[in-house]
Coordinates of C-alpha atoms and ligand atoms in Angstrom, one line a residue:
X377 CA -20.8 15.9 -20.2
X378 CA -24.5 15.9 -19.2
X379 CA -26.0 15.5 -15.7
X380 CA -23.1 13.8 -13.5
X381 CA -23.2 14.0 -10.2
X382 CA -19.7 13.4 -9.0
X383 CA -16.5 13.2 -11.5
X384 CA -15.2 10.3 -9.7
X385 CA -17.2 7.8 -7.3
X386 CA -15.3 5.8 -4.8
X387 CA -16.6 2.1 -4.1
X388 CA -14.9 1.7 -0.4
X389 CA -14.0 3.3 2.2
X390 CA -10.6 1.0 3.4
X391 CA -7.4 1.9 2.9
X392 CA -7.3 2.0 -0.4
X393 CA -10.4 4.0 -1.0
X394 CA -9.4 6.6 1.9
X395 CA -6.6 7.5 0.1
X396 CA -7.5 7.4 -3.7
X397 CA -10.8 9.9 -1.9
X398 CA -7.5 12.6 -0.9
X399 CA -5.6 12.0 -3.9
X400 CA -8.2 13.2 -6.3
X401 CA -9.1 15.8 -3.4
X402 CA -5.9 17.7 -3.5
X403 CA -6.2 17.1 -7.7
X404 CA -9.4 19.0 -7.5
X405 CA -11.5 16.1 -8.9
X406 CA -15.1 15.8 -7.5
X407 CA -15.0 13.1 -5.6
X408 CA -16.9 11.1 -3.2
X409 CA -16.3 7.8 -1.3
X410 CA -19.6 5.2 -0.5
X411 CA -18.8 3.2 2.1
X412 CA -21.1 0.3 3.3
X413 CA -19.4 0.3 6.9
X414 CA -21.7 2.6 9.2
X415 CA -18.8 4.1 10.6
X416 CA -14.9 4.1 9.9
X417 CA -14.9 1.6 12.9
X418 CA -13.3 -1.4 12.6
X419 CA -13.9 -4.5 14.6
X420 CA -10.8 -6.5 13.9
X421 CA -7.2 -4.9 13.6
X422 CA -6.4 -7.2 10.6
X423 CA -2.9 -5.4 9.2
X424 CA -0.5 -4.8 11.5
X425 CA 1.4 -2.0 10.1
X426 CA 3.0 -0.1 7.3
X427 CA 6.5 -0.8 5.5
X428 CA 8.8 2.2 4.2
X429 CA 7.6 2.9 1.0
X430 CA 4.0 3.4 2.3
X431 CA 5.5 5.7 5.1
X432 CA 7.6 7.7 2.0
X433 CA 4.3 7.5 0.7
X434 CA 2.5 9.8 3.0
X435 CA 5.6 11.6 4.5
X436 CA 5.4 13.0 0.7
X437 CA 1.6 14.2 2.0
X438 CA 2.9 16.0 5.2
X439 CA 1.3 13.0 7.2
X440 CA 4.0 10.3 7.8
X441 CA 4.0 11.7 11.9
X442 CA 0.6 11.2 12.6
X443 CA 1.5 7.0 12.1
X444 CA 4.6 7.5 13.4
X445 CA 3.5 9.0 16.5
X446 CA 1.0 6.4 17.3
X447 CA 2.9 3.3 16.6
X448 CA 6.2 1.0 16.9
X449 CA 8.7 1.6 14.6
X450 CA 10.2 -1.4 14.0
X451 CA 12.9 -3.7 11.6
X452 CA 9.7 -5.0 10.3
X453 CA 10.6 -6.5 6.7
X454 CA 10.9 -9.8 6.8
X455 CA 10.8 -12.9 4.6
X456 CA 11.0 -15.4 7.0
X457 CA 9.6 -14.8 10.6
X458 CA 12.7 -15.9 11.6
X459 CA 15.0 -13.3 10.0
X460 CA 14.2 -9.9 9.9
X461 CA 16.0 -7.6 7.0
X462 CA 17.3 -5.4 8.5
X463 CA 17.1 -2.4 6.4
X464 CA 18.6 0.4 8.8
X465 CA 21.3 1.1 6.3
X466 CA 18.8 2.2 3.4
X467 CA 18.9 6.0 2.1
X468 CA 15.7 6.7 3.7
X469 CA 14.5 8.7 5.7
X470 CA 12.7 5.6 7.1
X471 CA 14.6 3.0 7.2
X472 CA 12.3 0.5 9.0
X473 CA 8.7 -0.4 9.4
X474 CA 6.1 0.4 11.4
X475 CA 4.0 -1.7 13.4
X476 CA 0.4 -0.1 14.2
X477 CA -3.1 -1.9 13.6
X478 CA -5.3 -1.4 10.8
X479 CA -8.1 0.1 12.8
X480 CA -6.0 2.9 13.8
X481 CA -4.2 3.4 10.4
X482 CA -8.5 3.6 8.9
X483 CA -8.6 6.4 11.9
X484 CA -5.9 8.7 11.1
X485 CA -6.2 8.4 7.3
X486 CA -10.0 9.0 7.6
X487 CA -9.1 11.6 10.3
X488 CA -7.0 13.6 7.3
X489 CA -9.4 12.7 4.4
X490 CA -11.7 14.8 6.9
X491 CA -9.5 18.0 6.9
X492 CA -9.6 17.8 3.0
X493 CA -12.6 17.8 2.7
X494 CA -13.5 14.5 1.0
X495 CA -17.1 13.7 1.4
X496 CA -17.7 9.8 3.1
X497 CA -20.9 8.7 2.8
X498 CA -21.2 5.4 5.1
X499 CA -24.0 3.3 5.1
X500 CA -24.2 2.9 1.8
X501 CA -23.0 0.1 -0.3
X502 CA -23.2 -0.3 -4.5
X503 CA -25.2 -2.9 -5.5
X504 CA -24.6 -2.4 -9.6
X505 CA -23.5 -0.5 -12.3
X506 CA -23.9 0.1 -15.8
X507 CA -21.3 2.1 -18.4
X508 CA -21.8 3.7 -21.1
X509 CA -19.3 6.1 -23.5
X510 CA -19.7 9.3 -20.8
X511 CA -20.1 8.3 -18.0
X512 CA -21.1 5.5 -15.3
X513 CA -24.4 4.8 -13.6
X514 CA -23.4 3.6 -10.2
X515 CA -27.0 2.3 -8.3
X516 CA -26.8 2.1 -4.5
X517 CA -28.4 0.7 -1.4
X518 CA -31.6 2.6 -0.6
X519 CA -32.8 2.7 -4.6
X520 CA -30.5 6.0 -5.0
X521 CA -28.2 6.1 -8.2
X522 CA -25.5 8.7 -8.8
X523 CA -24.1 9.0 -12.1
X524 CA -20.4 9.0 -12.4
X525 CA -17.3 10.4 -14.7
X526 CA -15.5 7.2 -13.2
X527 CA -16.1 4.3 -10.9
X528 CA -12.9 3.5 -8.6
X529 CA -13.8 -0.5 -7.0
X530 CA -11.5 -0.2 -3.9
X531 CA -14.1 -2.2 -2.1
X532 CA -12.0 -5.5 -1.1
X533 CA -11.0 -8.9 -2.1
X534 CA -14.9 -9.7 -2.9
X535 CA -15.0 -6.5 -5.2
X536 CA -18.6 -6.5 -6.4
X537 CA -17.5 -3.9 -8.8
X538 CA -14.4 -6.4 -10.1
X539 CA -16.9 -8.4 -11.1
X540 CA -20.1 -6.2 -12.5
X541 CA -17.2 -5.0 -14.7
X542 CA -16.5 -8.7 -15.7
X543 CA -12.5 -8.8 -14.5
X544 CA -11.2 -11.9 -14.1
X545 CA -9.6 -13.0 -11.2
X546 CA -7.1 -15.9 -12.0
X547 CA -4.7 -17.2 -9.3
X548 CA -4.3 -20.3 -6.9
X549 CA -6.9 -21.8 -4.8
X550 CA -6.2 -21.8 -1.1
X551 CA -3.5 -24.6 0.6
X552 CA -3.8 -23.5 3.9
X553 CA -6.3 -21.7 6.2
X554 CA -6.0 -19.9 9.4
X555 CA -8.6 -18.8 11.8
X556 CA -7.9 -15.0 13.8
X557 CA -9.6 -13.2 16.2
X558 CA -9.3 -11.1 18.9
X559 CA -10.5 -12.3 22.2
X560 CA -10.5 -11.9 26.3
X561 CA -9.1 -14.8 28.1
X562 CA -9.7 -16.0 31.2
X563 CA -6.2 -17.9 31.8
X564 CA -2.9 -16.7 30.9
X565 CA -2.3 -17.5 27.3
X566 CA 0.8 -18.9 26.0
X567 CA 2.5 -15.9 24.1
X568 CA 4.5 -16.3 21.1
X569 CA 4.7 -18.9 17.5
X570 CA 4.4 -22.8 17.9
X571 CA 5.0 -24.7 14.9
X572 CA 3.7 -28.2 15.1
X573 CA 3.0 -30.6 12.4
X574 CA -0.8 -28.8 11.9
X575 CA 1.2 -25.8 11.1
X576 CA 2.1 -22.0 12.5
X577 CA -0.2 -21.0 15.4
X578 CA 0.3 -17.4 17.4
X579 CA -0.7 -15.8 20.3
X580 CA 0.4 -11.9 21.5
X581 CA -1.3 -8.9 23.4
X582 CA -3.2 -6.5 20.5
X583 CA -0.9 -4.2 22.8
X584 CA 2.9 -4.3 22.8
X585 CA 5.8 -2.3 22.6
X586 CA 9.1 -3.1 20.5
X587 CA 12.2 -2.8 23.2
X588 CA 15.3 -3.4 21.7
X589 CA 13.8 -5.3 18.5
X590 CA 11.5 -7.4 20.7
X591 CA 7.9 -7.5 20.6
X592 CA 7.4 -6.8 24.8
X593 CA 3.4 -7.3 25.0
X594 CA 1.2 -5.8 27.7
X595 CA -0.1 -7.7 30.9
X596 CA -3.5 -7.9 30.2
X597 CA -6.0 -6.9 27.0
X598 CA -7.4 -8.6 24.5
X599 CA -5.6 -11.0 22.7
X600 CA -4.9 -11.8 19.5
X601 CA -5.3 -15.4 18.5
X602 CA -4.1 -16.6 14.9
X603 CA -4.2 -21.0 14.3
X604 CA -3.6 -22.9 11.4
X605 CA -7.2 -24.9 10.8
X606 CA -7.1 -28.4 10.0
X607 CA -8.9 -28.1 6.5
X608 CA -9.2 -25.9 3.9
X609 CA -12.4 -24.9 2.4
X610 CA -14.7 -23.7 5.8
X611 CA -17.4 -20.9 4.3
X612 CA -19.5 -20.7 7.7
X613 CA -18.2 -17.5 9.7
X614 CA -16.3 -19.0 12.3
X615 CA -17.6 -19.2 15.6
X616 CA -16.5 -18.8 19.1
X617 CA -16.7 -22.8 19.6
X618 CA -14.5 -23.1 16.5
X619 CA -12.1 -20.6 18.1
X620 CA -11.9 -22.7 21.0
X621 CA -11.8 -26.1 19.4
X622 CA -8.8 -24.9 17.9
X623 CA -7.3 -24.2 20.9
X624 CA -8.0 -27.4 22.4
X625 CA -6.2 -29.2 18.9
X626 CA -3.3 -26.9 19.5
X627 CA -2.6 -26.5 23.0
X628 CA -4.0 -28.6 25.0
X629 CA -7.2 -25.5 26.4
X630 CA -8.4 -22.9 25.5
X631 CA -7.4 -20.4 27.6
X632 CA -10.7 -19.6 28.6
X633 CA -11.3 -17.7 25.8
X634 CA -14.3 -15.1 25.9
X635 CA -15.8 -12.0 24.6
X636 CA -14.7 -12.3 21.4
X637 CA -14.2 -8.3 19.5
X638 CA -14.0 -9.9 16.5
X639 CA -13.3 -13.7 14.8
X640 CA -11.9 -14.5 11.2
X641 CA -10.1 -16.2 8.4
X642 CA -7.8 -15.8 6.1
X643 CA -6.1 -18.1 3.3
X644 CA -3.5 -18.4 1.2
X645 CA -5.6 -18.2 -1.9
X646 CA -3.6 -15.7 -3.9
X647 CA -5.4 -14.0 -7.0
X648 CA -5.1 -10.8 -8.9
X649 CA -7.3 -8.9 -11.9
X650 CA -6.6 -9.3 -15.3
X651 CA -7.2 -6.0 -15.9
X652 CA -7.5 -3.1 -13.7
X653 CA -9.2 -0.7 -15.9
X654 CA -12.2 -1.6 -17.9
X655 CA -13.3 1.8 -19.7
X656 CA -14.2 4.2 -17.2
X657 CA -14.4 1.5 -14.0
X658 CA -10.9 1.0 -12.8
X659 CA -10.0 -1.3 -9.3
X660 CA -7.3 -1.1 -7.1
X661 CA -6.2 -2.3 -3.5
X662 CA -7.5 -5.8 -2.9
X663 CA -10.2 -5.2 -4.9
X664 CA -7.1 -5.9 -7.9
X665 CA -5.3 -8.2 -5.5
X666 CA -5.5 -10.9 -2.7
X667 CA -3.5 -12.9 -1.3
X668 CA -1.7 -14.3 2.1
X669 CA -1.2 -11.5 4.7
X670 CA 2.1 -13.1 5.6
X671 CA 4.8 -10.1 4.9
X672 CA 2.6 -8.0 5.5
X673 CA 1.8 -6.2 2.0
X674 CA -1.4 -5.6 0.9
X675 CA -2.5 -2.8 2.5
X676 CA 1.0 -1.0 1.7
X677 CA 0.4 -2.4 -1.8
X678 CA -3.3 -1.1 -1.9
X679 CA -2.1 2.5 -0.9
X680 CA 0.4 2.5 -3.2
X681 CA -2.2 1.8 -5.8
X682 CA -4.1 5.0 -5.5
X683 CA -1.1 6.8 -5.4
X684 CA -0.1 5.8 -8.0
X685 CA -3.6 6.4 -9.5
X686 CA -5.2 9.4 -8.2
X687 CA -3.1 12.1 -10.1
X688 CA -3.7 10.0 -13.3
X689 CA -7.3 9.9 -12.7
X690 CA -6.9 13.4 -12.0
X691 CA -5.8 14.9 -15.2
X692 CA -7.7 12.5 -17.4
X693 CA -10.6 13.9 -15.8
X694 CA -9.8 17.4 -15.8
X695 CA -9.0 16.5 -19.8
X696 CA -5.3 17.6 -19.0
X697 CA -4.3 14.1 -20.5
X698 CA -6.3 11.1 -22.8
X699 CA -7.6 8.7 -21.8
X700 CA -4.4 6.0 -22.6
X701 CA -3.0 7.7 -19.4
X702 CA -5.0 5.4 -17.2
X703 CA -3.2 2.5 -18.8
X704 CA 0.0 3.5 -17.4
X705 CA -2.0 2.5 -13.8
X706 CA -1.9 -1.1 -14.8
X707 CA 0.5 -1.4 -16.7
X708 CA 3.0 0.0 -13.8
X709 CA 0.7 -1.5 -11.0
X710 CA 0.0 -5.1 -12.2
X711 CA 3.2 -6.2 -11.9
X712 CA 4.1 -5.1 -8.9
X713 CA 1.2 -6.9 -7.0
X714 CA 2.2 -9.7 -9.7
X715 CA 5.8 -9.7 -7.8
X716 CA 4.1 -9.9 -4.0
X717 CA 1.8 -12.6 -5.0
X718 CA 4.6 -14.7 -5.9
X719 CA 6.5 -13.5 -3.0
X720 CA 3.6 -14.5 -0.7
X721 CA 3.2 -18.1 -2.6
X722 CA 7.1 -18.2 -1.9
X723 CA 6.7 -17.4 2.2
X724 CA 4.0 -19.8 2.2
X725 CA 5.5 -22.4 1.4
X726 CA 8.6 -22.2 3.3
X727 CA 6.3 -21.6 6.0
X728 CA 5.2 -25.2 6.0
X729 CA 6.0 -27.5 9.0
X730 CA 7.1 -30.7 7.7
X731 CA 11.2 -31.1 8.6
X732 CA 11.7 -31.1 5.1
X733 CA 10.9 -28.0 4.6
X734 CA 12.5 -26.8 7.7
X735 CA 15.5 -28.0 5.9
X736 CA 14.6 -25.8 3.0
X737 CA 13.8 -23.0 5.3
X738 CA 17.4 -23.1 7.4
X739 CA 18.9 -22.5 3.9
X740 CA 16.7 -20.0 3.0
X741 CA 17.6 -18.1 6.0
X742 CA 21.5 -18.6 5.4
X743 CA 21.2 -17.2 2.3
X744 CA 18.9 -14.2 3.9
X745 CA 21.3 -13.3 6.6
X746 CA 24.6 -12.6 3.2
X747 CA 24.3 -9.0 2.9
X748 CA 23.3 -8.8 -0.9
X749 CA 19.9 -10.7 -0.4
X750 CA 19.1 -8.7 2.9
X751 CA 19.5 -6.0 0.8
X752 CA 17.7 -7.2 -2.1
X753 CA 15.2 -8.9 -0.6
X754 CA 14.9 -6.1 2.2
X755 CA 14.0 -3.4 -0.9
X756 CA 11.8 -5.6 -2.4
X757 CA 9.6 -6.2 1.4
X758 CA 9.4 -2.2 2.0
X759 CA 8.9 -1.6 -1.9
X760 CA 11.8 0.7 -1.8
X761 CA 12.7 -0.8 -4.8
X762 CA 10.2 -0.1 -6.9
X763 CA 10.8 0.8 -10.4
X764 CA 8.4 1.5 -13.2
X765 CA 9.3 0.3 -16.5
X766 CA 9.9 4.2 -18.6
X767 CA 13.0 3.0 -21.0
X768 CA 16.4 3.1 -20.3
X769 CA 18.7 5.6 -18.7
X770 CA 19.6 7.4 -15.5
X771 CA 19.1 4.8 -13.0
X772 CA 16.9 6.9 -11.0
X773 CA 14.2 7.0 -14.1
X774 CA 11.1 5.4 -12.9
X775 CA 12.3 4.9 -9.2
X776 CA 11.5 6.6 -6.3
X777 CA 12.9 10.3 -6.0
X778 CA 14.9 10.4 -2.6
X779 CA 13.9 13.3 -0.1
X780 CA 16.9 15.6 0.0
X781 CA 17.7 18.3 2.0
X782 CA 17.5 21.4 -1.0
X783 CA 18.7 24.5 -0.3
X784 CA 16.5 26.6 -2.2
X785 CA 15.6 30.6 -2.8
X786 CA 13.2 29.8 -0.3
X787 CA 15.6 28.4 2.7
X788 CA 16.2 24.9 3.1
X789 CA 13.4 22.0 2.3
X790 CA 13.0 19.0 1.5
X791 CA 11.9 17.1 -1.9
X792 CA 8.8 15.5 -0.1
X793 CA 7.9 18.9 1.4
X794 CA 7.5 19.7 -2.3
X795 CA 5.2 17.3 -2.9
X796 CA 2.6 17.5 -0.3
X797 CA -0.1 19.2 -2.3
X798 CA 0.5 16.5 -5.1
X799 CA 1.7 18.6 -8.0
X800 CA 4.1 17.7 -10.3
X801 CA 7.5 19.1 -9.9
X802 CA 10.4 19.6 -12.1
X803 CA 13.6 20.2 -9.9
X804 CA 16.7 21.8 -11.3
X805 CA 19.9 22.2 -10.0
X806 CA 21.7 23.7 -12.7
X807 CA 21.5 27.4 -14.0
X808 CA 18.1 29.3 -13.0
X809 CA 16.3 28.6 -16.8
X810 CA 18.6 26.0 -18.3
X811 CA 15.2 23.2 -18.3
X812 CA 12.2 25.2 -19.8
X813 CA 8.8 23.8 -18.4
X814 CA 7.8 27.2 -19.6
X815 CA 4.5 25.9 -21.4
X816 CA 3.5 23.3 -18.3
X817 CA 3.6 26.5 -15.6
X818 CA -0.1 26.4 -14.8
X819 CA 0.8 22.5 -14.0
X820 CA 4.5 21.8 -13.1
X821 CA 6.0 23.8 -10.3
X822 CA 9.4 24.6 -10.9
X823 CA 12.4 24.4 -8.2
X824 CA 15.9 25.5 -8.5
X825 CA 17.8 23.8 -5.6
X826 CA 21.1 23.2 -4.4
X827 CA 22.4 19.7 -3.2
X828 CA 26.1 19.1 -2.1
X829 CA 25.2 15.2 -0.8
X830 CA 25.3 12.4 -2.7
X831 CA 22.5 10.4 -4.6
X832 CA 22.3 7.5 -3.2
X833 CA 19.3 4.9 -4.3
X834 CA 18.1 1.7 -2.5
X835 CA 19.8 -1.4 -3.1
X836 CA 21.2 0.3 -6.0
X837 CA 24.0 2.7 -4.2
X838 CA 25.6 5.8 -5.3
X839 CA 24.1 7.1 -8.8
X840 CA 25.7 10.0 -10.9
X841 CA 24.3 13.7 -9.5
X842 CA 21.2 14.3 -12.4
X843 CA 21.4 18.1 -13.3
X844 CA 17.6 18.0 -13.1
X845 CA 14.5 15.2 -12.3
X846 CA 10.9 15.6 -13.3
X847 CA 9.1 13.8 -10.1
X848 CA 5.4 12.8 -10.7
X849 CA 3.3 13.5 -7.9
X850 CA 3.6 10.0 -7.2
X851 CA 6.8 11.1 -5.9
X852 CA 8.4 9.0 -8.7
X853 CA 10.8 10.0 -11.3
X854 CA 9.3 10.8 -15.0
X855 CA 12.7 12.2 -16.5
X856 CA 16.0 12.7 -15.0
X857 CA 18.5 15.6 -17.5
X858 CA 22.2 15.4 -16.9
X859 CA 23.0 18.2 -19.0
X860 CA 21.1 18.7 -21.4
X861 CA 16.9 18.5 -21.6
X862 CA 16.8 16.2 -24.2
X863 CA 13.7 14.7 -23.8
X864 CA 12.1 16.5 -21.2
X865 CA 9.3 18.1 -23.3
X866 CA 8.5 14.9 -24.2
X867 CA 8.0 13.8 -20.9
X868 CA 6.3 16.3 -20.1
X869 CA 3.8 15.9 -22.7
X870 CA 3.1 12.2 -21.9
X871 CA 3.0 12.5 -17.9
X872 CA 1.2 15.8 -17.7
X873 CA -0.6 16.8 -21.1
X874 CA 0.0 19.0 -24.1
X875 CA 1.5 22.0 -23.6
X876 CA -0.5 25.1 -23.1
X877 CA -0.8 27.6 -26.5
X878 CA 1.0 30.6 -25.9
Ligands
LIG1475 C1 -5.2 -11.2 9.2 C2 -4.8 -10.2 8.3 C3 -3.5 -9.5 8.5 C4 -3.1 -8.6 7.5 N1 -1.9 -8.0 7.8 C5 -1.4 -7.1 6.9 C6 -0.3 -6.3 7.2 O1 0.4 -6.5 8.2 N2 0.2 -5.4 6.3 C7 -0.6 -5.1 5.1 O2 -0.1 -4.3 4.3 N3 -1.7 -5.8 4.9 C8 -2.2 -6.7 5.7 N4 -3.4 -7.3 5.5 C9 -4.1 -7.0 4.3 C10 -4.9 -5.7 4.5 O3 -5.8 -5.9 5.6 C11 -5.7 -5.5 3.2 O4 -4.8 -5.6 2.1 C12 -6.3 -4.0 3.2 O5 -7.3 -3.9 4.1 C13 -6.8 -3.7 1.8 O6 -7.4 -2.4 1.8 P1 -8.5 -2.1 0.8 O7 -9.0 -0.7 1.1 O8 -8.1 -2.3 -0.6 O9 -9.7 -3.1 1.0 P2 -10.6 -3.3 2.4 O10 -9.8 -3.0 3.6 O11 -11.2 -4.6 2.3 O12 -11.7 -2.2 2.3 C14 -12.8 -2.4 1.4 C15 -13.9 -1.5 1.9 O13 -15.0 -1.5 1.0 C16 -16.2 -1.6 1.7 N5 -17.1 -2.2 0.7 C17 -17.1 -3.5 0.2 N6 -18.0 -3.6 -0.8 C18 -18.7 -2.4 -0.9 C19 -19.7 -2.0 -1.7 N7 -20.3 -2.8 -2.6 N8 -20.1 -0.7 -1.5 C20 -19.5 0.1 -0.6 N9 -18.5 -0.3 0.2 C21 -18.1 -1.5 0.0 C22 -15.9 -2.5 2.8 O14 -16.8 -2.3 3.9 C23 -14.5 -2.0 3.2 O15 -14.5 -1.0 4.1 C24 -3.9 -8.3 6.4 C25 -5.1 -8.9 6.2 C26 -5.5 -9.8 7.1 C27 -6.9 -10.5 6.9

């Protein structure tokens, strides 16, 4: 390739970007993330936490404590306010959710990405692009441009680079809009949910504590203010009078409301790109995906995304794999926002206030409390469930790989141990040699464990002990051997490239 300056540019520092940045980091790309923010700093808290999956997700990284530590884990899933899944009984090693603002989750992943090495450049936002067969032409703010093995869009719901790349974006228009901020108040505010006929409205401390499964928020602080606006359709950025109009239609004052940190909107417009990948610009997070934050996905979704990505990216770059590897990114990724989309059109309409509804809802919530929908519906809120489409057999194939306690040649570990620096790994529990990786050694590390337990998968239950698994670094399964390897070399070959000559 001729003059490139970075294998892989980044459009975005959020969520999504942060972690696609240390993906391709520990893959050894050349990376580097733009980000228009000055800082990492982040007025508003928007999310409010992550769900299991996304805490699997960086426990497989070695960094799952530094969330824990700082937040409130929690029975978080949910899909209607009202009744919690509880998902305590999952084979997990975190069975519940986590409840910690979006600011500080930006802080602790940007706080990692540091350690890595990953360079952030803030203050700097892409204003264009152009493509060509090698390589990508990325112009920035300031008159600079870098040129680029790959362009990576993870910059948001208004993704500049969606669109210079010509993606579509096809959904439903918003129904409802909300106004949130976070504010001082110079009366005590009425904590909690109303419903009226206008519809949900919600006040809380941005501090609280869970005791006992209840939200127990702190004397004073900011609060956080969410209210259902009358119409759909505002563009002006909301004001501090329209904060406190609000109030006024809702409860009678305004609490004195003050000082705002930070004031909003969101809707339930829900929308999603027709194609993630166009040549070599690709899109992921809400930059591929937007929708209503009731559940509480797209963030976890968004992360997922450039896990799911980054190795790909990776080894397509390094020439480890063609090019066709990148379509396995949408074509495993598309339908899972495809399924919270419709899960978030689903919520929001059972969310609506009219008694009929309420009607619809009380069922809804019968059927929630049985014990096969919590459990369905439970896997499906964390994204426990998740299961890529790679043919038929072992049930385990495409899923999540559990994180067992191995004993190994080295002492005791654990799976996701294994996977912290990202690299592929082909586990074996049978005889020392019996699954030959031989020609992917420079690329697949090789374990032979021991595991008395049982295999137990979300939702699913107990599955037949495989005599080996070939886990992407993903931390999904690629290929799962009972006794035999039939078929692993060909795994091998499409998830991690040809095999070296010998
Ligand atoms: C009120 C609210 C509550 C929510 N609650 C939850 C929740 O509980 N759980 C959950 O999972 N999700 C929740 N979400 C959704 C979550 O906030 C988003 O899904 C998440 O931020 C997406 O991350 P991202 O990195 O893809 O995009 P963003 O967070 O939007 O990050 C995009 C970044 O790109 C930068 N950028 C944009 N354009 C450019 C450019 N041209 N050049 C350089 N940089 C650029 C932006 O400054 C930004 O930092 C909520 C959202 C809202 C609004």
């Amino acid at each position: 390739m001729g003059m490139t300056d970075h294998e892989v540019v980044i459009a975005g520092g959020g969520p999504t970007g942060l972690m696609l940045g240390a993906e391709l980091t520990l893959a050894g790309v050349d990376v580097v993330v733009l980000e228009r923010r000055a800082s990492q700093e982040l007025a508003g808290s928007r999310a409010g936490g992550l769900h299991a999956r996304t805490i699997e997700v960086l426990d497989q990284r070695g960094i799952a404590e530094r969330f824990l530590s700082e937040g409130q884990v929690a029975q978080v899933a949910a899909f209607l306010p009202s009744t919690p899944l509880d998902i305590s009984d999952f084979p997990t090693r975190h069975p519940y959710g986590l409840g910690l603002w979006q600011n500080h989750i930006e802080r602790i992943l940007a706080e990692w990405v540091l350690e890595l090495g990953v360079p952030v450049q803030y203050g700097i936002e892409v204003i264009g692009f152009a493509q060509d067969d090698a390589g990508v032409d990325v112009a920035l703010s300031g008159g600079r441009t870098l040129r680029a093995g790959y362009l990576v869009g993870c910059d948001g719901g208004r993704s500049r680079i969606r669109k210079g790349a010509g993606i579509g974006f096809p959904g439903w228009e918003a129904t409802t809009s909300h106004l949130i901020a976070e504010v001082e108040t110079a009366e005590e505010p009425e904590l909690g949910m109303r419903r009226d006929a206008s519809g949900i409205h919600g006040l809380g401390r941005v501090e609280y504590e869970i005791r006992d499964g209840e939200v127990v928020y702190a004397d004073q602080g900011p609060v956080r203010v969410m209210l259902t606006e009358p119409h759909v359709g505002s563009t002006a950025e909301p004001t501090l009078g329209d904060l406190r109009e609000a109030l006024f239609a809702v409860y009678g004052t305004d609490f004195g409301v003050h000082s705002p940190i930070w004031i909003s909107r969101f809707t339930d417009a829900a929308r999603q790109a027709s194609a993630y990948r166009v040549g070599r610009v690709l899109v992921a997070g809400d930059a591929a995906h937007v929708h209503s934050p009731v559940g509480g996905q797209g963030l976890n979704i968004g992360v997922q995304d450039a896990v799911n990505l980054g190795w790909k990216l990776a080894q397509v770059v390094r020439g480890t794999s063609p090019e066709s590897l990148l379509d396995t990114y949408h074509a495993e990724r598309h339908p899972v926002a495809a399924r919270v989309l419709r899960n978030t059109l689903a919520q929001g309409v059972l969310n609506r206030t009219d008694e009929r509804t309420g009607a619809l809802r009380d069922v809804v919530a019968e059927l929630l409390a049985m014990e096969e929908p919590r459990r369905r519906f439970g896997g499906m809120m964390s994204g426990l469930d998740v299961r890529y489409d790679l043919g038929e057999g072992h049930p385990l194939l495409g899923r999540r790989m559990p994180d067992l306690d191995l004993g190994t040649a080295d002492g005791p570990l654990r799976v996701f141990t294994l996977l912290q620096r990202a690299r592929p790994l082909l586990l074996s529990f049978g005889e020392p040699g019996a699954f030959d990786s031989a020609p992917w050694a420079d690329r697949v590390q090789v374990v032979h464990a021991r595991y008395e337990g049982t295999w137990e998968l979300p939702i699913i239950g107990n599955v037949p002990a495989p005599a080996a698994v070939l886990v992407r670094p993903d931390g999904y399964a690629a290929w799962v051997g009972d006794r035999t390897s039939v078929g692993l070399v060909d795994a091998l070959t499409t998830w991690f490239g040809a095999p070296r000559a010998s």
